[in-house]
XYZ file of N, CA, C and O in Angstrom:
680
model
N 23.218 -12.672 -18.026
C 21.621 -11.684 -17.875
C 22.437 -11.146 -17.045
O 22.443 -9.902 -15.676
N 24.233 -11.852 -15.939
C 24.880 -11.286 -15.033
C 25.427 -9.026 -15.133
O 25.021 -8.236 -14.521
N 24.920 -9.104 -16.999
C 25.238 -7.783 -17.556
C 24.184 -7.015 -17.109
O 24.261 -6.410 -17.161
N 22.824 -7.480 -17.424
C 21.373 -6.841 -16.751
C 22.061 -6.737 -15.755
O 21.086 -5.370 -15.676
N 21.891 -8.008 -14.958
C 21.588 -7.034 -13.422
C 22.467 -5.704 -12.906
O 22.310 -4.737 -12.533
N 23.779 -6.040 -13.585
C 25.044 -5.413 -13.356
C 23.950 -3.296 -14.140
O 24.568 -2.723 -13.417
N 23.730 -3.472 -14.697
C 22.990 -3.378 -15.626
C 21.961 -1.192 -14.401
O 21.927 -0.883 -14.534
N 21.383 -3.097 -14.076
C 20.383 -2.203 -13.280
C 20.563 -1.307 -12.039
O 19.880 -1.217 -11.894
N 21.741 -2.648 -11.159
C 22.244 -2.079 -9.442
C 22.922 -0.482 -10.481
O 22.656 0.452 -9.872
N 23.037 0.103 -10.864
C 23.986 1.006 -11.715
C 22.475 1.939 -12.264
O 23.135 2.829 -11.399
N 21.666 1.432 -12.686
C 20.435 2.765 -13.090
C 20.042 3.287 -11.464
O 19.485 3.686 -11.265
N 20.045 1.786 -10.599
C 19.579 1.998 -8.916
C 19.857 2.332 -8.663
O 19.263 3.933 -7.395
N 21.487 3.203 -8.828
C 21.703 3.521 -7.653
C 22.515 5.158 -8.360
O 21.958 6.074 -7.764
N 21.542 5.826 -9.258
C 22.081 6.308 -10.301
C 20.790 7.166 -9.786
O 20.002 8.476 -9.329
N 19.949 7.001 -10.404
C 18.640 7.124 -10.216
C 18.238 7.889 -8.173
O 17.208 8.051 -8.239
N 18.641 6.817 -7.725
C 18.626 7.324 -5.739
C 18.940 8.651 -5.666
O 18.913 9.468 -4.763
N 19.812 9.471 -6.651
C 20.639 10.482 -6.014
C 19.504 11.251 -6.337
O 20.095 12.676 -5.915
N 18.963 11.515 -7.704
C 17.788 12.134 -7.527
C 17.229 12.696 -6.526
O 17.089 11.623 -5.768
N 16.695 14.097 -6.748
C 15.868 13.917 -5.223
C 14.584 14.159 -5.926
O 14.309 14.851 -6.458
N 13.118 14.158 -4.758
C 12.295 14.292 -4.935
C 11.852 15.962 -5.342
O 10.129 15.702 -6.714
N 12.085 16.440 -5.123
C 11.707 18.314 -5.541
C 11.382 18.064 -6.948
O 11.161 18.528 -7.712
N 12.688 17.485 -7.597
C 13.139 17.643 -9.102
C 12.113 17.158 -9.711
O 11.595 16.246 -9.705
N 12.688 18.103 -11.207
C 10.898 18.203 -11.564
C 12.161 16.541 -13.030
O 12.796 17.037 -13.981
N 10.776 16.012 -13.441
C 12.003 14.750 -14.425
C 11.195 15.687 -16.563
O 10.642 17.400 -15.690
N 12.413 15.601 -17.014
C 11.682 16.424 -18.271
C 11.610 15.524 -19.336
O 11.629 15.138 -19.230
N 11.318 15.832 -20.024
C 10.321 15.117 -22.028
C 11.735 13.936 -21.867
O 11.317 13.174 -22.018
N 12.826 14.332 -21.324
C 13.590 13.554 -22.347
C 14.784 12.710 -21.752
O 14.452 10.978 -22.212
N 13.913 12.281 -20.020
C 14.579 12.382 -18.759
C 13.453 11.377 -19.583
O 13.027 9.825 -18.784
N 12.387 11.341 -19.369
C 11.025 9.791 -20.349
C 10.499 9.486 -20.593
O 11.451 8.017 -20.738
N 11.699 10.120 -21.869
C 12.074 9.341 -23.224
C 12.911 7.803 -23.075
O 12.865 7.080 -23.265
N 13.662 8.540 -21.894
C 14.976 7.733 -21.939
C 14.120 6.303 -21.679
O 14.892 5.551 -21.265
N 13.992 6.371 -19.842
C 13.866 5.961 -19.643
C 12.599 4.773 -20.023
O 12.667 3.967 -19.376
N 11.646 5.463 -20.544
C 10.219 4.779 -21.221
C 11.440 3.829 -22.211
O 11.259 1.819 -22.064
N 11.886 4.025 -22.595
C 12.888 3.149 -23.648
C 14.030 2.097 -22.861
O 14.332 1.115 -23.399
N 14.757 2.354 -21.769
C 15.300 1.444 -21.577
C 14.794 0.714 -20.274
O 15.053 -0.306 -20.828
N 13.680 1.341 -20.237
C 12.400 -0.118 -19.638
C 11.674 -1.044 -20.444
O 11.264 -2.237 -20.549
N 12.294 -0.467 -21.722
C 10.814 -0.939 -22.852
C 12.017 -2.828 -23.163
O 11.960 -3.357 -23.826
N 13.125 -2.103 -23.177
C 15.004 -2.795 -23.637
C 14.111 -3.926 -22.131
O 15.068 -5.121 -22.327
N 14.871 -3.154 -21.382
C 14.360 -4.742 -20.043
C 12.972 -6.061 -20.246
O 13.723 -6.518 -20.099
N 12.275 -5.180 -20.880
C 11.036 -5.461 -20.180
C 11.136 -6.476 -22.105
O 10.818 -8.196 -21.673
N 11.857 -6.802 -23.039
C 11.830 -7.520 -23.852
C 13.327 -7.993 -23.452
O 12.432 -9.022 -24.222
N 14.205 -7.855 -23.030
C 14.893 -8.836 -22.799
C 14.104 -10.271 -21.355
O 14.352 -11.031 -22.017
N 13.725 -9.123 -20.198
C 12.993 -10.224 -19.908
C 11.754 -10.968 -19.828
O 11.553 -11.335 -18.545
N 10.467 -10.379 -20.449
C 9.208 -10.448 -20.439
C 8.685 -10.440 -18.580
O 9.474 -9.341 -18.386
N 7.867 -11.010 -18.934
C 7.295 -10.947 -17.479
C 7.821 -10.916 -16.222
O 8.159 -10.561 -15.670
N 9.823 -11.500 -16.707
C 10.518 -11.663 -15.144
C 9.884 -9.802 -14.712
O 11.324 -10.022 -13.626
N 10.476 -9.483 -16.362
C 10.737 -7.908 -15.745
C 9.543 -6.821 -14.889
O 10.724 -5.908 -15.159
N 8.775 -7.721 -15.633
C 8.154 -6.669 -14.723
C 8.348 -5.605 -12.894
O 7.737 -4.782 -12.462
N 8.871 -6.884 -11.722
C 9.455 -6.720 -10.181
C 10.117 -5.067 -10.493
O 10.076 -4.438 -9.401
N 10.488 -4.658 -11.758
C 11.657 -3.293 -11.559
C 10.555 -2.782 -12.074
O 11.119 -0.978 -11.017
N 9.697 -2.433 -11.618
C 8.320 -1.005 -11.559
C 7.977 -0.850 -10.888
O 7.508 -0.323 -10.706
N 8.036 -2.493 -10.060
C 7.091 -2.030 -8.566
C 7.261 -1.143 -7.324
O 6.524 -1.316 -5.945
N 9.571 -0.792 -7.759
C 9.482 -0.660 -6.562
C 9.659 1.150 -6.272
O 9.751 1.424 -7.723
N 8.974 1.635 -5.274
C 9.340 2.568 -5.147
C 10.443 3.650 -5.170
O 10.497 4.995 -5.386
N 11.212 3.056 -5.016
C 13.040 3.382 -4.730
C 13.651 2.723 -5.945
O 14.615 2.817 -6.100
N 13.108 2.002 -6.857
C 13.319 1.559 -8.070
C 14.440 3.120 -8.644
O 14.131 3.674 -8.949
N 14.614 2.111 -9.556
C 15.500 2.210 -10.847
C 14.495 3.244 -11.213
O 15.056 5.045 -12.876
N 13.123 3.088 -12.014
C 12.524 2.918 -12.853
C 11.800 4.758 -12.184
O 10.208 4.690 -12.503
N 11.986 4.813 -10.871
C 11.266 6.770 -10.231
C 12.026 6.667 -9.926
O 13.153 6.529 -9.279
N 11.990 8.168 -10.133
C 13.137 9.627 -10.711
C 12.063 10.671 -10.550
O 11.686 10.569 -11.002
N 13.167 11.129 -9.945
C 12.602 13.332 -9.652
C 11.018 12.500 -8.870
O 10.439 12.049 -7.982
N 10.189 12.969 -10.112
C 8.281 13.444 -9.729
C 7.671 12.500 -10.743
O 7.059 12.568 -10.748
N 8.816 11.461 -11.284
C 8.183 10.603 -12.686
C 8.644 8.637 -12.526
O 9.183 8.706 -11.205
N 7.843 8.226 -13.065
C 8.129 7.190 -13.186
C 7.346 6.225 -13.664
O 6.820 6.564 -14.800
N 7.873 5.347 -13.804
C 7.422 4.356 -14.986
C 6.398 3.303 -15.179
O 6.284 3.055 -13.695
N 5.883 3.406 -15.725
C 4.049 1.803 -15.335
C 4.658 0.837 -16.512
O 4.756 1.558 -17.855
N 3.712 -0.355 -16.236
C 3.609 -1.182 -17.530
C 1.749 -2.063 -17.558
O 1.946 -1.749 -16.626
N 2.132 -1.542 -18.999
C 0.324 -2.103 -18.941
C 0.788 -3.201 -19.605
O 1.118 -3.235 -20.639
N -1.017 -3.972 -19.511
C -1.093 -5.470 -20.475
C -2.608 -5.092 -21.684
O -3.002 -5.316 -20.936
N -1.883 -4.798 -22.646
C -2.692 -4.204 -23.582
C -3.515 -5.556 -23.781
O -4.438 -4.998 -24.490
N -3.436 -7.055 -24.325
C -4.049 -8.505 -23.774
C -4.977 -8.302 -23.179
O -5.760 -8.993 -23.007
N -4.274 -8.375 -22.245
C -5.269 -8.547 -20.218
C -6.050 -6.608 -20.283
O -6.782 -7.145 -19.409
N -5.417 -6.332 -20.297
C -6.119 -4.636 -20.834
C -6.182 -4.636 -19.490
O -7.047 -4.588 -18.517
N -5.008 -4.191 -18.271
C -5.248 -4.368 -17.455
C -3.238 -3.489 -17.168
O -2.777 -3.610 -17.754
N -2.926 -3.462 -15.860
C -1.718 -2.275 -15.053
C -0.443 -3.694 -14.632
O -1.518 -3.860 -13.880
N -0.175 -3.560 -15.126
C 0.654 -4.855 -14.235
C 2.073 -4.768 -13.529
O 2.826 -5.796 -12.986
N 2.225 -2.552 -13.972
C 3.637 -3.416 -13.018
C 3.493 -1.843 -13.326
O 3.714 -0.703 -13.427
N 3.745 -1.473 -11.031
C 3.283 -0.197 -10.990
C 4.398 0.810 -9.847
O 4.011 -0.954 -8.895
N 4.753 1.718 -9.009
C 5.469 1.621 -8.027
C 4.025 1.937 -6.822
O 4.404 1.771 -5.256
N 3.380 2.159 -7.220
C 2.616 2.027 -6.257
C 1.879 1.229 -5.824
O 1.030 0.161 -7.218
N 1.444 -0.067 -6.127
C 0.965 -1.110 -5.703
C -0.889 -1.385 -5.921
O -1.514 -2.068 -6.475
N -1.327 -0.952 -5.339
C -3.119 -0.282 -5.341
C -3.561 -0.391 -6.591
O -3.602 -0.528 -6.787
N -2.129 -0.222 -7.521
C -2.568 0.612 -9.258
C -2.863 -0.683 -9.721
O -3.236 -1.226 -10.586
N -1.569 -1.435 -9.326
C -1.158 -2.645 -9.869
C -3.222 -3.991 -10.237
O -3.668 -4.194 -9.236
N -3.580 -4.196 -11.602
C -5.019 -4.819 -11.785
C -6.291 -4.156 -12.843
O -6.417 -3.928 -12.999
N -5.407 -2.426 -12.126
C -7.004 -1.660 -12.225
C -6.726 -2.314 -14.133
O -6.427 -2.352 -14.418
N -8.303 -2.415 -14.447
C -8.477 -2.609 -15.805
C -8.698 -1.384 -16.477
O -8.643 -0.105 -16.428
N -7.952 -1.222 -17.742
C -7.559 -0.127 -18.574
C -8.899 0.303 -19.108
O -9.584 1.507 -19.398
N -9.896 -0.809 -19.419
C -11.882 0.452 -20.093
C -12.072 0.757 -18.721
O -12.520 1.755 -19.453
N -11.477 0.853 -17.617
C -12.164 1.614 -16.865
C -11.692 3.305 -16.137
O -11.623 4.419 -15.425
N -10.452 3.590 -17.180
C -9.485 4.582 -16.893
C -9.534 5.516 -17.403
O -9.324 5.529 -18.996
N -10.132 6.778 -17.019
C -10.439 8.370 -18.148
C -9.883 9.012 -17.069
O -9.220 9.267 -15.530
N -9.129 9.454 -18.214
C -8.957 11.086 -17.684
C -9.701 12.320 -17.133
O -10.808 11.695 -16.924
N -9.048 13.294 -16.683
C -9.905 13.962 -15.521
C -9.915 15.833 -15.969
O -9.720 16.251 -15.400
N -10.557 15.678 -17.029
C -10.589 17.209 -18.174
C -11.423 18.183 -17.310
O -11.330 19.385 -17.427
N -12.089 18.093 -16.485
C -13.292 18.696 -16.348
C -14.388 19.169 -17.492
O -14.902 18.257 -17.875
N -15.101 20.127 -17.186
C -15.364 21.342 -18.275
C -14.149 21.624 -19.742
O -15.435 21.353 -20.952
N -13.256 20.789 -19.937
C -12.382 21.554 -20.889
C -12.691 20.468 -22.606
O -12.239 20.935 -23.059
N -13.812 19.324 -22.420
C -13.589 17.850 -23.312
C -14.325 16.476 -22.395
O -14.306 16.546 -21.303
N -15.151 15.980 -23.083
C -15.096 14.818 -22.871
C -13.903 14.893 -21.728
O -12.954 14.005 -23.226
N -13.883 13.412 -21.059
C -12.703 12.302 -21.053
C -12.186 11.389 -21.780
O -13.290 11.132 -22.197
N -11.129 10.858 -21.932
C -10.212 9.627 -23.273
C -10.104 8.597 -21.710
O -9.780 8.310 -21.146
N -10.374 7.147 -23.075
C -10.075 6.725 -22.699
C -8.267 6.111 -22.292
O -7.799 6.025 -22.985
N -8.368 6.321 -21.598
C -6.615 6.458 -21.162
C -5.653 4.726 -21.525
O -4.452 5.079 -21.777
N -6.064 4.185 -20.902
C -5.615 2.671 -21.588
C -5.389 2.651 -22.622
O -4.737 1.757 -23.268
N -7.265 2.662 -23.768
C -6.614 2.943 -24.847
C -6.333 3.598 -25.838
O -5.874 3.089 -26.728
N -6.006 4.651 -24.986
C -4.807 6.835 -25.763
C -3.535 5.270 -26.001
O -2.873 4.812 -27.264
N -3.116 4.222 -24.549
C -1.629 4.392 -24.688
C -1.700 3.168 -24.810
O 0.000 3.440 -25.872
N -2.384 2.124 -25.115
C -1.886 1.555 -26.361
C -2.133 1.225 -27.768
O -1.317 0.348 -28.431
N -1.606 2.478 -28.299
C -2.267 3.114 -29.236
C -0.600 2.729 -29.664
O -0.064 3.120 -31.144
N 0.109 2.880 -28.631
C 1.865 2.752 -28.879
C 2.134 1.538 -30.185
O 2.911 1.863 -30.967
N 1.104 0.226 -30.213
C 1.762 -0.746 -30.441
C 1.794 -0.494 -32.624
O 1.588 -1.008 -32.424
N 1.376 0.959 -32.405
C 0.726 1.178 -33.902
C 2.125 2.104 -35.463
O 1.672 2.021 -36.127
N 3.230 2.356 -33.262
C 3.757 2.811 -33.429
C 5.496 2.508 -32.961
O 5.389 2.708 -32.058
N 5.979 1.368 -33.980
C 7.307 0.722 -33.364
C 7.673 2.086 -32.499
O 9.259 1.645 -31.972
N 8.474 3.087 -32.749
C 9.487 4.452 -32.091
C 8.061 5.587 -30.369
O 9.200 5.582 -30.490
N 6.489 4.696 -30.557
C 6.262 5.697 -29.620
C 5.022 5.600 -30.051
O 5.938 6.649 -31.283
N 4.610 6.990 -28.937
C 3.512 8.802 -29.566
C 3.931 8.844 -27.597
O 3.730 8.309 -27.026
N 3.573 9.890 -27.734
C 3.263 11.202 -27.248
C 1.903 11.415 -26.859
O 1.202 11.404 -27.846
N 0.844 10.794 -25.633
C -0.340 11.120 -25.226
C -0.500 12.467 -24.521
O 0.942 12.801 -23.190
N -0.934 12.752 -24.739
C -1.176 13.980 -23.305
C -3.239 13.659 -22.845
O -4.771 12.910 -23.380
N -3.478 14.209 -21.774
C -4.404 14.134 -20.773
C -4.352 15.117 -19.456
O -3.621 15.170 -19.167
N -5.401 14.410 -18.587
C -5.704 15.748 -17.247
C -5.490 14.879 -16.347
O -6.363 13.824 -16.563
N -5.410 14.501 -15.256
C -4.369 14.106 -14.273
C -4.506 15.282 -12.886
O -4.187 15.758 -13.116
N -5.318 14.321 -12.064
C -4.855 14.927 -10.398
C -2.741 14.271 -10.133
O -2.852 13.809 -10.282
N -2.348 15.965 -10.236
C -0.779 16.057 -9.102
C -0.999 15.446 -8.147
O -2.296 15.633 -7.132
N -0.094 14.215 -7.695
C -0.182 14.478 -6.383
C -0.513 16.049 -5.454
O 0.145 16.157 -5.400
N -1.188 16.178 -4.295
C -1.280 17.133 -3.226
C -2.182 18.126 -3.866
O -2.737 18.779 -3.770
N -2.830 17.851 -5.618
C -3.325 18.903 -5.879
C -4.621 17.837 -6.240
O -4.711 17.162 -6.200
N -6.113 18.933 -5.924
C -7.389 18.629 -6.917
C -7.741 18.876 -7.767
O -8.811 18.408 -8.241
N -6.714 19.278 -8.408
C -7.468 20.734 -9.684
C -7.327 19.102 -11.325
O -5.150 19.130 -10.419
N -7.370 18.753 -10.925
C -6.338 17.790 -12.489
C -5.979 18.319 -13.712
O -6.175 20.036 -13.997
N -4.313 18.409 -13.801
C -3.436 18.974 -14.666
C -2.928 18.396 -15.729
O -2.955 17.466 -15.555
N -2.667 19.024 -16.784
C -2.271 18.772 -18.534
C -1.047 17.239 -18.195
O 0.407 18.435 -16.822
N -1.205 15.875 -18.462
C 0.255 15.096 -18.502
C 0.690 15.497 -19.330
O -0.036 14.342 -20.512
N 1.657 15.233 -20.086
C 1.810 14.641 -21.035
C 2.600 12.733 -21.035
O 3.561 13.414 -20.284
N 2.503 11.678 -21.822
C 3.155 10.778 -21.094
C 3.998 9.849 -22.453
O 3.176 9.907 -23.853
N 4.932 9.306 -22.030
C 5.288 8.434 -23.614
C 4.862 7.734 -23.618
O 5.331 6.487 -22.655
N 4.543 6.211 -24.484
C 4.126 5.109 -24.217
C 4.790 4.302 -25.149
O 5.078 4.973 -26.676
N 5.817 3.415 -25.499
C 5.966 2.037 -26.384
C 5.816 0.985 -25.898
O 5.523 0.518 -25.133
N 5.812 0.080 -27.322
C 5.246 -1.446 -26.729
C 5.931 -2.164 -27.002
O 7.247 -1.580 -27.405
N 6.033 -2.970 -26.098
C 7.435 -3.718 -25.608
C 7.545 -4.466 -26.564
O 6.488 -5.352 -26.624
N 8.894 -5.180 -28.156
C 8.343 -5.860 -28.352
C 9.021 -7.730 -28.283
O 9.455 -7.891 -27.115
N 7.695 -8.204 -28.393
C 7.426 -9.263 -28.368
C 7.467 -9.527 -27.030
O 7.304 -10.510 -27.397
N 6.025 -8.602 -26.703
C 5.603 -9.092 -25.253
C 4.268 -8.526 -25.003
O 3.543 -6.875 -25.923
N 2.833 -8.752 -24.647
C 1.985 -8.214 -24.612
C 1.983 -6.644 -23.832
O 0.965 -5.884 -23.366
N 3.377 -5.987 -23.736
C 3.615 -5.175 -22.512
C 3.410 -3.431 -23.533
O 4.108 -3.717 -24.750
N 3.403 -2.430 -22.832
C 3.034 -1.603 -23.341
C 3.898 -0.217 -21.959
O 4.357 -0.628 -20.598
N 5.100 0.037 -22.446
C 5.600 1.257 -20.874
C 5.683 2.662 -21.263
O 5.605 3.404 -21.879
N 5.549 3.277 -19.981
C 4.560 4.450 -20.314
C 5.349 5.409 -18.645
O 5.300 4.738 -18.107
N 5.197 6.507 -19.419
C 6.157 7.386 -17.940
C 5.270 9.109 -18.579
O 5.621 8.719 -19.463
N 5.004 9.839 -18.022
C 5.049 10.793 -18.068
C 5.279 11.982 -16.519
O 6.224 12.031 -16.122
N 5.050 13.535 -17.787
C 5.602 14.175 -16.626
C 4.180 15.790 -16.889
O 3.089 15.024 -17.432
N 3.552 16.472 -15.514
C 2.978 17.205 -15.623
C 3.580 18.356 -16.542
O 4.905 19.008 -16.456
N 3.010 19.464 -17.686
C 3.239 20.007 -18.912
C 1.722 20.518 -19.770
O 1.727 20.021 -20.156
N 2.835 21.980 -19.182
C 0.943 22.426 -19.656
C 1.534 23.583 -21.237
O -0.042 23.750 -21.870
N 2.369 22.736 -21.468
C 3.083 24.010 -22.862
C 3.401 22.793 -24.173
O 3.519 23.517 -24.877
N 3.572 22.324 -24.310
C 4.362 21.519 -25.287
C 3.518 21.195 -26.171
O 2.436 19.849 -25.520
N 4.026 21.137 -26.930
C 2.552 20.142 -28.413
C 3.312 19.114 -28.395
O 4.035 18.705 -28.652
N 1.935 17.915 -28.168
C 2.078 16.590 -29.009
C 2.587 16.680 -30.157
O 3.368 15.598 -30.297
N 2.456 17.013 -31.007
C 2.971 17.368 -32.728
C 4.087 17.234 -32.460
O 4.416 16.651 -33.484
N 4.934 18.314 -31.712
C 6.383 18.465 -32.048
C 6.810 16.831 -31.386
O 8.132 16.844 -32.505
N 6.310 16.729 -30.448
C 6.681 15.244 -29.806
C 7.067 14.167 -30.249
O 7.874 13.423 -31.232
N 5.379 13.605 -31.056
C 5.172 12.665 -31.811
C 6.354 12.996 -33.265
O 6.164 11.726 -34.165
N 6.605 14.830 -33.334
C 7.536 14.583 -35.087
C 9.034 13.877 -34.655
O 9.788 14.277 -35.722
N 9.509 13.532 -33.015
C 10.767 13.136 -33.074
C 11.257 14.512 -31.941
O 12.497 14.350 -31.916
N 10.609 15.861 -31.364
C 11.380 16.437 -30.853
C 11.116 15.451 -29.827
O 10.889 15.356 -29.517
N 12.224 15.211 -28.795
C 12.510 14.373 -27.208
C 13.019 14.981 -26.054
O 13.049 15.061 -25.368
N 12.877 16.690 -26.623
C 13.378 17.687 -25.285
C 13.571 18.930 -25.951
O 13.335 19.454 -27.142
N 13.064 19.921 -25.043
C 12.644 21.095 -25.283
C 13.914 22.181 -25.233
O 14.668 21.589 -25.155
């Protein structure tokens, strides 16, 4: 247990060095979500608190990891406390006239179908903008838990097919 907390403390220190203006990369999203799944697999529900700290290790650059519980159908950990408890069934993206809205919670919970996780895309308003933009997120189910860990970045061009075939970085 001491090793876990030492590792978490080290990750917190390194995450705090990143500036808010920097953009997270696809590789960082992948690595942070994998790390989050490992924490949750080992600690179970006790590990959820690590994802609620807006200055914690799972918030970096312009991205963050949040956790959904696919059995309960809700967000169970998020650096924005107002989001915790949001129902997945009510969460839909905002594509404008591009296509019908997607049920995001259901999309994210599909990660349980692939032990390696999945990349999804959707349209969401970026902080400071009223116009939804394409966001790609990596989602992975946590072994032995009802949780799925998710993080993403705004990206207009990266192919989901490429990412889901195993490409983790541009």
